Amino acid sequence: MKGMELLTDLYELTMMHVYMKTGIIHNYAIFDMFFRKNPFNSGYVVFAGLEQLIDYLENLSFSKDSIDYLYSLRTFSDDFLDYCKSFRFTGSIYSFQEGDVVFPEEPIIRVEAPLGQAQLIETALLNCINFQSLIATKAARVCLAAKGRQVIEFGLRRAQGPDGGLSASRASFIGGCIGTSNVLAGKMYGIPVKGTHAHSFVMAYNTEIEAFNSFTKVFPESSILLVDTYDTLHSGIVNAIAAAKELEASGKRLIGIRLDSGDLADLSKKVRKLLDDENLEYVKIVASNDLDEFRIDELLQQGAPIDVFGVGTRLATGYSESALSGVYKMAAIEKDGALIPKMKVSDEMSKGTIPSRKNVYRYYDSGNTMCFDIICQDDEVVLDGDVYDIKGNRFAVDRDLVYRCMHTPIVQNGTVVYSKPSLQEIQHHCIASLQSLPESLKDLYAPGEYQVYISPKLFHLVESMRTAIHKKID
């Protein structure tokens, strides 16, 4: 991600300018990235986009062209532009791993850096994480709804621009899709590329059977034929069966047929019977056409014998949620050599923030099922005593559990210390994370709520700071 230094909101730069003029731009600060609400009425979010954030940080510097542009705005002083000329990220990043399931209010990413540096990266960090996490979550929901059947991402043509299409393909693979139609994503990320053919291919020939035979002749070992250009049952599947028989005569097999319109449940049943009657049980049925997790669940409940789902628009665009509500908030800042906790106060407790340097610990039962998470200050691990939820309610929790810290060092003092996993490894980690989720959280329609607690020490810090802030205001 070279040349992305201006991928930021103007106010990040104007705030940095003021920090410089008031002498605090180099003060050490801590920021947290978190979100407040699960999208899609989901019970979880799949964390994605970390690798793009790392690439951004590794290449973050201001080119001469960028400096010249900032100068042309007539907004920034020469000494601030000099600061930008020598800018490098020298801070530290601690984060969940890509493919982890995460929950509202948890500090997913912790940034520790001089204030100016921590401020500049806010916009790009949220841009990298919010969209990919949204799409990875959607993909996970779609793949879970498919109950082991393969899902392919077909969404490039409906995605929000070229970069949106690439990010969607990557995130969809993390969430469980087995491939993408997006050839550039295949090249860039190593995702298996998949495809069939369009209705226009059939219409380009005099007859449907001529089109099918032409395709299978060129691709005898990988053909999937689209059978709904004219009439699925009276033409398309009949000609597909004929093409399959010709392939059999040459020692090859038709991979599958695709349905892209009509009553997919009814058509798939009738097509399956016609194929089976011709001893073509091996031919798979691929279905597409405005599919999402709810439509797939509905089709399978109707007994549709569909083997593969091609999911496009509603996956690549994150339908019906436009964005993940990720935010980036200050948790502490250095003053006179001491690190001072900071928090945003709101009339709604759930809209405030949690101060101080924090870690998240995840607790598992003996069957490796996730039980709850606890947000702690960085110098503690909760082993006994009560905990609190984000609204201040007190709970006693079972302590006879296995736990692990979810924050991994990613960047330390400006140097990447994290060994980047392959995209396939991230997908496997995501699948394992989803398997550890309580089943109730995977429900498409009324998922349970995963408990995220805060430690007593952190809770009392929040309460004391809120009281002090209100006294100062009064």
Coordinates of C-alpha atoms in Angstrom, one line a residue:
M1 CA 0.0 0.0 0.0
K2 CA 2.5 2.6 -1.1
G3 CA 1.4 6.2 -1.7
M4 CA -1.4 6.0 0.8
E5 CA -0.2 8.6 3.2
L6 CA -3.0 11.0 2.2
L7 CA -5.6 8.3 2.7
T8 CA -6.8 10.1 5.8
D9 CA -9.4 12.7 6.8
L10 CA -8.3 16.3 6.8
Y11 CA -9.0 16.7 10.4
E12 CA -6.4 14.2 11.3
L13 CA -3.8 16.5 9.8
T14 CA -5.2 19.7 11.3
M15 CA -5.3 18.1 14.7
M16 CA -1.7 17.0 14.3
H17 CA -0.8 20.6 13.3
V18 CA -2.3 21.9 16.5
Y19 CA -0.6 19.2 18.5
M20 CA 2.7 20.4 17.1
K21 CA 2.0 24.1 17.8
T22 CA 1.0 23.2 21.4
G23 CA 4.0 21.0 22.0
I24 CA 2.2 17.6 22.5
I25 CA 2.7 15.9 19.1
H26 CA 5.4 13.6 20.5
N27 CA 3.5 12.8 23.8
Y28 CA 3.0 9.0 24.0
A29 CA -0.7 8.0 23.5
I30 CA -2.8 4.9 23.5
F31 CA -5.8 4.4 21.2
D32 CA -8.2 1.5 20.9
M33 CA -10.2 0.3 17.8
F34 CA -13.5 -1.3 18.7
F35 CA -17.1 -1.5 17.5
R36 CA -20.4 -1.1 19.4
K37 CA -22.9 -3.3 17.6
N38 CA -22.7 -6.6 15.6
P39 CA -23.9 -6.2 12.0
F40 CA -26.7 -8.4 10.4
N41 CA -28.2 -9.1 13.8
S42 CA -25.2 -11.5 14.1
G43 CA -23.9 -13.0 17.3
Y44 CA -20.3 -12.3 16.4
V45 CA -18.0 -10.5 14.0
V46 CA -15.1 -12.0 12.1
F47 CA -12.0 -9.8 12.4
A48 CA -10.3 -9.1 9.0
G49 CA -8.1 -6.5 7.3
L50 CA -5.1 -6.7 9.6
E51 CA -2.6 -7.6 6.8
Q52 CA -3.6 -4.5 4.8
L53 CA -3.1 -2.3 7.9
I54 CA 0.4 -3.8 8.4
D55 CA 1.2 -3.1 4.7
Y56 CA 0.0 0.5 5.1
L57 CA 2.1 1.1 8.2
E58 CA 5.2 -0.5 6.6
N59 CA 5.0 2.0 3.7
L60 CA 3.8 5.0 5.5
S61 CA 5.8 8.1 4.5
F62 CA 5.1 11.4 2.8
S63 CA 6.3 11.7 -0.8
K64 CA 7.3 15.0 -2.3
D65 CA 4.1 15.1 -4.3
S66 CA 2.1 14.7 -1.1
I67 CA 4.0 17.4 0.6
D68 CA 3.5 19.7 -2.4
Y69 CA -0.2 19.0 -2.3
L70 CA -0.4 19.8 1.4
Y71 CA 1.5 23.0 0.8
S72 CA -1.0 24.0 -1.9
L73 CA -3.8 23.9 0.6
R74 CA -2.3 26.9 2.4
T75 CA -3.4 25.3 5.7
F76 CA -0.1 24.0 7.2
S77 CA 3.0 25.7 8.4
D78 CA 6.5 25.0 7.1
D79 CA 7.5 23.3 10.4
F80 CA 4.6 21.0 10.2
L81 CA 5.4 20.1 6.6
D82 CA 9.0 19.4 7.7
Y83 CA 7.6 17.0 10.3
C84 CA 5.6 15.2 7.6
K85 CA 8.7 15.0 5.4
S86 CA 10.5 12.9 8.0
F87 CA 7.4 11.0 9.2
R88 CA 7.7 7.3 10.0
F89 CA 5.5 5.2 12.2
T90 CA 7.6 4.3 15.3
G91 CA 4.9 3.0 17.6
S92 CA 3.5 -0.4 18.6
I93 CA 0.4 -2.3 17.6
Y94 CA -1.3 -5.1 19.6
S95 CA -4.2 -6.9 18.0
F96 CA -6.5 -9.9 17.7
Q97 CA -5.5 -12.2 14.9
E98 CA -7.3 -12.1 11.5
G99 CA -10.0 -14.8 11.6
D100 CA -10.7 -14.4 15.3
V101 CA -14.3 -13.8 16.2
V102 CA -14.7 -10.6 18.1
F103 CA -17.5 -8.8 20.0
P104 CA -18.8 -5.3 20.7
E105 CA -16.8 -3.0 23.0
E106 CA -13.6 -5.1 22.9
P107 CA -10.4 -3.3 22.1
I108 CA -9.6 -5.3 19.0
I109 CA -6.5 -3.3 18.1
R110 CA -4.4 -1.2 20.6
V111 CA -2.1 1.4 19.2
E112 CA 0.7 2.9 21.3
A113 CA 2.6 5.7 19.6
P114 CA 3.5 9.3 19.8
L115 CA 0.3 11.3 19.6
G116 CA 0.8 12.6 16.0
Q117 CA 1.5 9.2 14.6
A118 CA -1.4 7.5 16.5
Q119 CA -3.7 10.2 15.2
L120 CA -2.7 10.1 11.6
I121 CA -3.4 6.4 11.1
E122 CA -6.9 6.5 12.5
T123 CA -8.8 6.8 9.2
A124 CA -6.7 4.2 7.3
L125 CA -6.9 1.8 10.2
L126 CA -10.7 2.0 10.3
N127 CA -10.9 1.8 6.5
C128 CA -8.8 -1.4 6.4
I129 CA -10.7 -3.1 9.2
N130 CA -14.3 -2.0 9.1
F131 CA -15.1 -3.2 5.5
Q132 CA -13.2 -6.4 5.5
S133 CA -14.6 -7.4 8.9
L134 CA -18.1 -6.7 7.7
I135 CA -17.7 -8.9 4.6
A136 CA -15.8 -11.7 6.4
T137 CA -18.7 -11.8 8.9
K138 CA -21.3 -11.9 6.1
A139 CA -19.3 -14.7 4.4
A140 CA -19.1 -16.7 7.6
R141 CA -22.9 -16.4 8.0
V142 CA -23.5 -17.5 4.4
C143 CA -21.1 -20.5 4.7
L144 CA -22.6 -21.6 8.0
A145 CA -26.1 -21.4 6.4
A146 CA -24.8 -23.6 3.6
K147 CA -24.2 -26.4 6.1
G148 CA -21.0 -27.7 4.5
R149 CA -21.9 -27.1 0.9
Q150 CA -19.4 -25.0 -1.1
V151 CA -19.9 -21.3 -1.5
I152 CA -18.1 -19.2 -4.2
E153 CA -18.0 -15.4 -4.1
F154 CA -19.3 -13.9 -7.4
G155 CA -19.7 -10.3 -6.3
L156 CA -17.1 -8.2 -8.2
R157 CA -19.4 -6.6 -10.7
R158 CA -21.7 -5.3 -8.0
A159 CA -19.0 -4.4 -5.5
Q160 CA -18.2 -0.8 -4.5
G161 CA -15.5 -0.1 -7.0
P162 CA -12.3 -2.0 -7.8
D163 CA -10.8 -1.8 -4.4
G164 CA -14.1 -2.8 -2.8
G165 CA -14.2 -5.8 -5.0
L166 CA -10.7 -6.9 -4.1
S167 CA -11.3 -6.4 -0.4
A168 CA -14.6 -8.2 -0.6
S169 CA -13.0 -11.2 -2.3
R170 CA -10.2 -11.5 0.3
A171 CA -12.6 -11.1 3.2
S172 CA -15.1 -13.6 1.7
F173 CA -12.4 -16.2 1.5
I174 CA -11.4 -15.6 5.1
G175 CA -15.1 -16.1 6.1
G176 CA -15.2 -19.5 4.4
C177 CA -15.8 -19.2 0.6
I178 CA -13.8 -21.7 -1.4
G179 CA -13.1 -19.4 -4.3
T180 CA -13.9 -16.2 -6.2
S181 CA -14.8 -15.2 -9.7
N182 CA -12.4 -12.2 -9.3
V183 CA -9.3 -13.0 -11.3
L184 CA -7.2 -10.1 -9.9
A185 CA -8.0 -11.2 -6.4
G186 CA -6.9 -14.7 -7.3
K187 CA -3.6 -13.3 -8.6
M188 CA -3.0 -10.9 -5.6
Y189 CA -4.2 -13.2 -2.8
G190 CA -3.8 -16.7 -4.1
I191 CA -7.6 -17.4 -3.9
P192 CA -8.8 -20.2 -6.2
V193 CA -10.7 -18.7 -9.1
K194 CA -13.9 -20.2 -10.3
G195 CA -16.5 -19.6 -13.0
T196 CA -19.0 -20.9 -15.4
H197 CA -20.3 -18.9 -18.4
A198 CA -22.9 -16.2 -19.1
H199 CA -26.2 -16.3 -20.9
S200 CA -24.5 -14.3 -23.7
F201 CA -22.3 -17.3 -24.4
V202 CA -25.3 -19.4 -25.2
M203 CA -26.9 -16.7 -27.3
A204 CA -23.7 -16.3 -29.3
Y205 CA -24.3 -19.7 -31.0
N206 CA -27.1 -20.8 -33.2
T207 CA -28.4 -23.4 -30.7
E208 CA -28.0 -24.1 -27.0
I209 CA -26.5 -27.6 -27.7
E210 CA -23.9 -26.1 -30.0
A211 CA -22.9 -23.6 -27.2
F212 CA -22.7 -26.4 -24.6
N213 CA -20.7 -28.7 -26.9
S214 CA -18.3 -25.9 -27.8
F215 CA -17.7 -25.1 -24.2
T216 CA -17.1 -28.7 -23.1
K217 CA -14.8 -29.4 -26.1
V218 CA -12.5 -26.6 -24.9
F219 CA -12.9 -27.3 -21.2
P220 CA -13.6 -31.1 -21.0
E221 CA -12.6 -31.4 -17.4
S222 CA -14.0 -28.3 -15.8
S223 CA -17.3 -27.4 -17.5
I224 CA -20.3 -26.1 -15.6
L225 CA -23.2 -25.3 -18.0
L226 CA -25.7 -22.5 -17.4
V227 CA -29.1 -24.1 -18.2
D228 CA -31.7 -21.3 -17.9
T229 CA -31.0 -19.1 -20.9
Y230 CA -34.2 -20.2 -22.7
D231 CA -36.1 -22.9 -20.8
T232 CA -34.5 -24.7 -17.9
L233 CA -36.5 -27.9 -18.0
H234 CA -37.5 -28.3 -21.6
S235 CA -34.2 -27.1 -23.2
G236 CA -31.4 -26.3 -20.9
I237 CA -31.1 -29.4 -18.8
V238 CA -32.0 -31.6 -21.8
N239 CA -29.1 -30.2 -23.8
A240 CA -26.8 -30.3 -20.7
I241 CA -27.5 -34.0 -20.4
A242 CA -26.7 -34.5 -24.1
A243 CA -23.4 -32.6 -23.6
A244 CA -22.7 -34.7 -20.5
K245 CA -23.2 -37.9 -22.5
E246 CA -20.8 -36.8 -25.2
L247 CA -18.2 -36.1 -22.5
E248 CA -18.7 -39.5 -21.1
A249 CA -18.1 -41.0 -24.5
S250 CA -14.7 -39.4 -24.5
G251 CA -13.9 -40.5 -21.0
K252 CA -14.6 -37.1 -19.3
R253 CA -17.3 -35.9 -17.0
L254 CA -19.4 -32.8 -16.8
I255 CA -18.7 -31.0 -13.5
G256 CA -22.1 -29.4 -13.1
I257 CA -25.0 -27.3 -14.2
R258 CA -26.0 -23.8 -13.0
L259 CA -29.4 -22.4 -12.2
D260 CA -29.6 -18.6 -12.1
S261 CA -33.3 -17.8 -12.1
G262 CA -36.7 -19.1 -11.3
D263 CA -37.8 -21.2 -8.3
L264 CA -34.5 -22.6 -7.3
A265 CA -35.9 -25.1 -4.8
D266 CA -38.4 -26.6 -7.3
L267 CA -36.0 -26.4 -10.3
S268 CA -33.1 -28.0 -8.5
K269 CA -35.3 -31.0 -7.4
K270 CA -36.6 -31.5 -11.0
V271 CA -33.1 -31.1 -12.5
R272 CA -31.6 -33.5 -10.0
K273 CA -34.2 -36.2 -10.9
L274 CA -33.5 -35.7 -14.6
L275 CA -29.8 -36.0 -14.1
D276 CA -30.1 -39.0 -11.8
D277 CA -32.5 -40.8 -14.3
E278 CA -29.6 -40.5 -16.8
N279 CA -27.1 -41.9 -14.3
L280 CA -25.5 -38.5 -14.0
E281 CA -25.5 -38.5 -10.2
Y282 CA -22.0 -37.0 -10.2
V283 CA -23.1 -33.8 -11.9
K284 CA -23.4 -31.0 -9.3
I285 CA -26.0 -28.4 -9.2
V286 CA -24.8 -24.8 -8.7
A287 CA -27.3 -22.1 -7.8
S288 CA -27.0 -18.3 -7.9
N289 CA -29.4 -15.3 -8.1
D290 CA -29.5 -12.8 -5.2
L291 CA -28.6 -15.4 -2.6
D292 CA -27.7 -14.7 1.0
E293 CA -27.6 -16.6 4.3
F294 CA -31.4 -16.4 4.7
R295 CA -32.3 -17.5 1.2
I296 CA -29.8 -20.4 1.4
D297 CA -31.3 -21.5 4.7
E298 CA -34.7 -21.3 3.2
L299 CA -33.7 -23.4 0.1
L300 CA -32.1 -26.1 2.2
Q301 CA -35.2 -26.2 4.5
Q302 CA -37.2 -26.8 1.4
G303 CA -35.0 -29.8 0.6
A304 CA -33.3 -28.2 -2.5
P305 CA -30.5 -30.6 -3.6
I306 CA -28.1 -27.8 -4.4
D307 CA -24.4 -28.6 -4.1
V308 CA -22.7 -25.2 -4.6
F309 CA -23.9 -21.7 -4.0
G310 CA -22.6 -18.7 -6.0
V311 CA -23.2 -15.6 -3.9
G312 CA -22.6 -12.2 -5.4
T313 CA -24.3 -8.9 -4.7
R314 CA -25.5 -9.6 -1.1
L315 CA -22.1 -10.9 -0.1
A316 CA -19.7 -8.4 -1.7
T317 CA -21.8 -5.4 -0.6
G318 CA -22.5 -6.6 2.9
Y319 CA -26.3 -6.5 2.4
S320 CA -28.2 -5.4 4.4
E321 CA -25.6 -3.4 6.5
S322 CA -23.6 -0.6 4.9
A323 CA -20.8 -0.6 7.4
L324 CA -19.3 -2.0 10.6
S325 CA -19.5 0.6 13.3
G326 CA -15.8 0.5 14.2
V327 CA -14.4 3.5 16.0
Y328 CA -10.9 4.6 17.2
K329 CA -10.7 6.3 20.6
M330 CA -8.0 7.5 22.9
A331 CA -7.5 5.4 26.1
A332 CA -4.4 7.2 27.6
I333 CA -1.9 10.0 27.0
E334 CA 1.4 10.9 28.5
K335 CA 1.6 14.0 30.7
D336 CA 4.7 15.1 32.6
G337 CA 6.2 11.6 32.1
A338 CA 3.2 9.7 33.4
L339 CA 0.6 7.8 31.4
I340 CA -2.9 9.3 32.2
P341 CA -6.0 7.3 31.5
K342 CA -8.6 9.0 29.3
M343 CA -12.2 8.2 28.5
K344 CA -15.2 9.6 26.6
V345 CA -18.2 10.1 28.9
S346 CA -21.8 9.8 27.6
D347 CA -25.2 10.0 29.1
E348 CA -25.6 6.5 27.8
M349 CA -23.0 4.3 29.5
S350 CA -22.8 2.1 26.4
K351 CA -21.7 5.1 24.4
G352 CA -18.7 5.9 26.7
T353 CA -15.3 4.4 26.3
I354 CA -13.1 2.3 28.6
P355 CA -9.8 4.0 29.6
S356 CA -6.3 2.8 30.2
R357 CA -4.0 0.2 28.5
K358 CA -6.0 -3.0 28.2
N359 CA -5.8 -6.6 27.2
V360 CA -8.7 -9.0 26.4
Y361 CA -8.7 -12.6 27.8
R362 CA -10.9 -15.3 26.4
Y363 CA -12.1 -18.1 28.6
Y364 CA -12.9 -21.6 27.3
D365 CA -14.5 -24.7 28.8
S366 CA -13.0 -28.2 28.7
G367 CA -14.5 -28.8 25.2
N368 CA -12.8 -25.7 23.8
T369 CA -16.1 -23.8 23.6
M370 CA -15.8 -20.1 24.2
C371 CA -17.5 -19.0 27.5
F372 CA -16.9 -15.2 27.9
D373 CA -14.2 -12.5 27.4
I374 CA -12.9 -10.2 30.1
I375 CA -11.3 -6.8 29.4
C376 CA -8.6 -6.2 31.9
Q377 CA -5.9 -3.6 32.5
D378 CA -2.6 -4.7 31.1
D379 CA -1.1 -5.6 34.5
E380 CA -3.8 -8.0 35.6
V381 CA -5.5 -11.3 34.8
V382 CA -8.8 -12.0 36.4
L383 CA -8.7 -15.4 38.2
D384 CA -11.2 -14.9 41.0
G385 CA -13.8 -12.4 42.2
D386 CA -16.7 -10.8 40.4
V387 CA -16.8 -9.0 37.1
Y388 CA -19.0 -6.4 35.5
D389 CA -20.7 -6.0 32.1
I390 CA -20.4 -2.8 30.1
K391 CA -23.6 -1.4 31.7
G392 CA -22.2 -1.8 35.2
N393 CA -24.1 -5.0 36.2
R394 CA -22.2 -7.3 38.5
F395 CA -21.7 -11.0 37.8
A396 CA -20.0 -14.0 39.3
V397 CA -18.3 -16.3 36.7
D398 CA -16.9 -19.8 36.7
R399 CA -13.1 -19.6 37.2
D400 CA -12.3 -23.2 36.5
L401 CA -11.6 -22.4 32.8
V402 CA -8.7 -22.2 30.3
Y403 CA -8.0 -18.7 29.1
R404 CA -5.7 -16.9 26.7
C405 CA -4.7 -13.3 25.9
M406 CA -6.2 -12.3 22.6
H407 CA -3.7 -9.5 21.9
T408 CA -0.7 -10.4 19.8
P409 CA 2.3 -8.0 19.2
I410 CA 2.1 -6.9 15.6
V411 CA 4.4 -3.9 15.4
Q412 CA 6.9 -2.9 18.1
N413 CA 8.7 0.4 18.0
G414 CA 8.0 0.7 14.3
T415 CA 9.2 -2.8 13.3
V416 CA 6.8 -5.5 12.2
V417 CA 7.3 -8.5 14.6
Y418 CA 4.3 -10.5 13.5
S419 CA 4.8 -13.4 11.1
K420 CA 2.0 -12.9 8.5
P421 CA 0.0 -16.1 8.0
S422 CA -1.1 -17.1 4.5
L423 CA -4.7 -16.3 3.5
Q424 CA -5.4 -20.1 3.7
E425 CA -4.1 -20.2 7.2
I426 CA -6.3 -17.2 8.1
Q427 CA -9.3 -19.0 6.7
H428 CA -8.5 -22.1 8.7
H429 CA -8.1 -20.0 11.8
C430 CA -11.5 -18.4 11.2
I431 CA -13.2 -21.8 10.7
A432 CA -11.6 -23.0 14.0
S433 CA -12.8 -19.8 15.8
L434 CA -16.3 -20.3 14.5
Q435 CA -16.2 -23.9 15.7
S436 CA -15.4 -22.7 19.2
L437 CA -18.5 -20.4 19.3
P438 CA -21.5 -21.5 21.3
E439 CA -24.1 -22.8 18.9
S440 CA -26.6 -20.2 20.1
L441 CA -24.4 -17.4 18.7
K442 CA -24.6 -18.9 15.2
D443 CA -28.4 -18.8 14.9
L444 CA -29.3 -16.7 11.9
Y445 CA -32.5 -15.2 13.3
A446 CA -32.2 -14.9 17.0
P447 CA -28.6 -15.4 18.1
G448 CA -27.6 -15.4 21.8
E449 CA -25.4 -12.7 23.2
Y450 CA -21.8 -13.4 24.1
Q451 CA -20.7 -12.0 27.4
V452 CA -17.9 -9.5 27.4
Y453 CA -17.0 -8.4 31.0
I454 CA -14.6 -5.8 32.5
S455 CA -12.4 -6.6 35.4
P456 CA -13.3 -5.0 38.9
K457 CA -10.1 -2.9 38.7
L458 CA -11.1 -1.5 35.4
F459 CA -14.7 -1.0 36.4
H460 CA -13.7 1.0 39.4
L461 CA -11.3 3.1 37.3
V462 CA -14.2 3.9 34.9
E463 CA -16.5 4.8 37.8
S464 CA -13.9 7.0 39.5
M465 CA -13.0 8.8 36.3
R466 CA -16.7 9.4 35.4
T467 CA -17.3 10.9 38.8
A468 CA -14.2 13.1 38.5
I469 CA -15.2 14.3 35.0
H470 CA -18.7 15.2 36.1
K471 CA -17.4 17.1 39.2
K472 CA -15.1 19.0 36.9
I473 CA -18.0 19.9 34.6
D474 CA -20.3 20.9 37.5

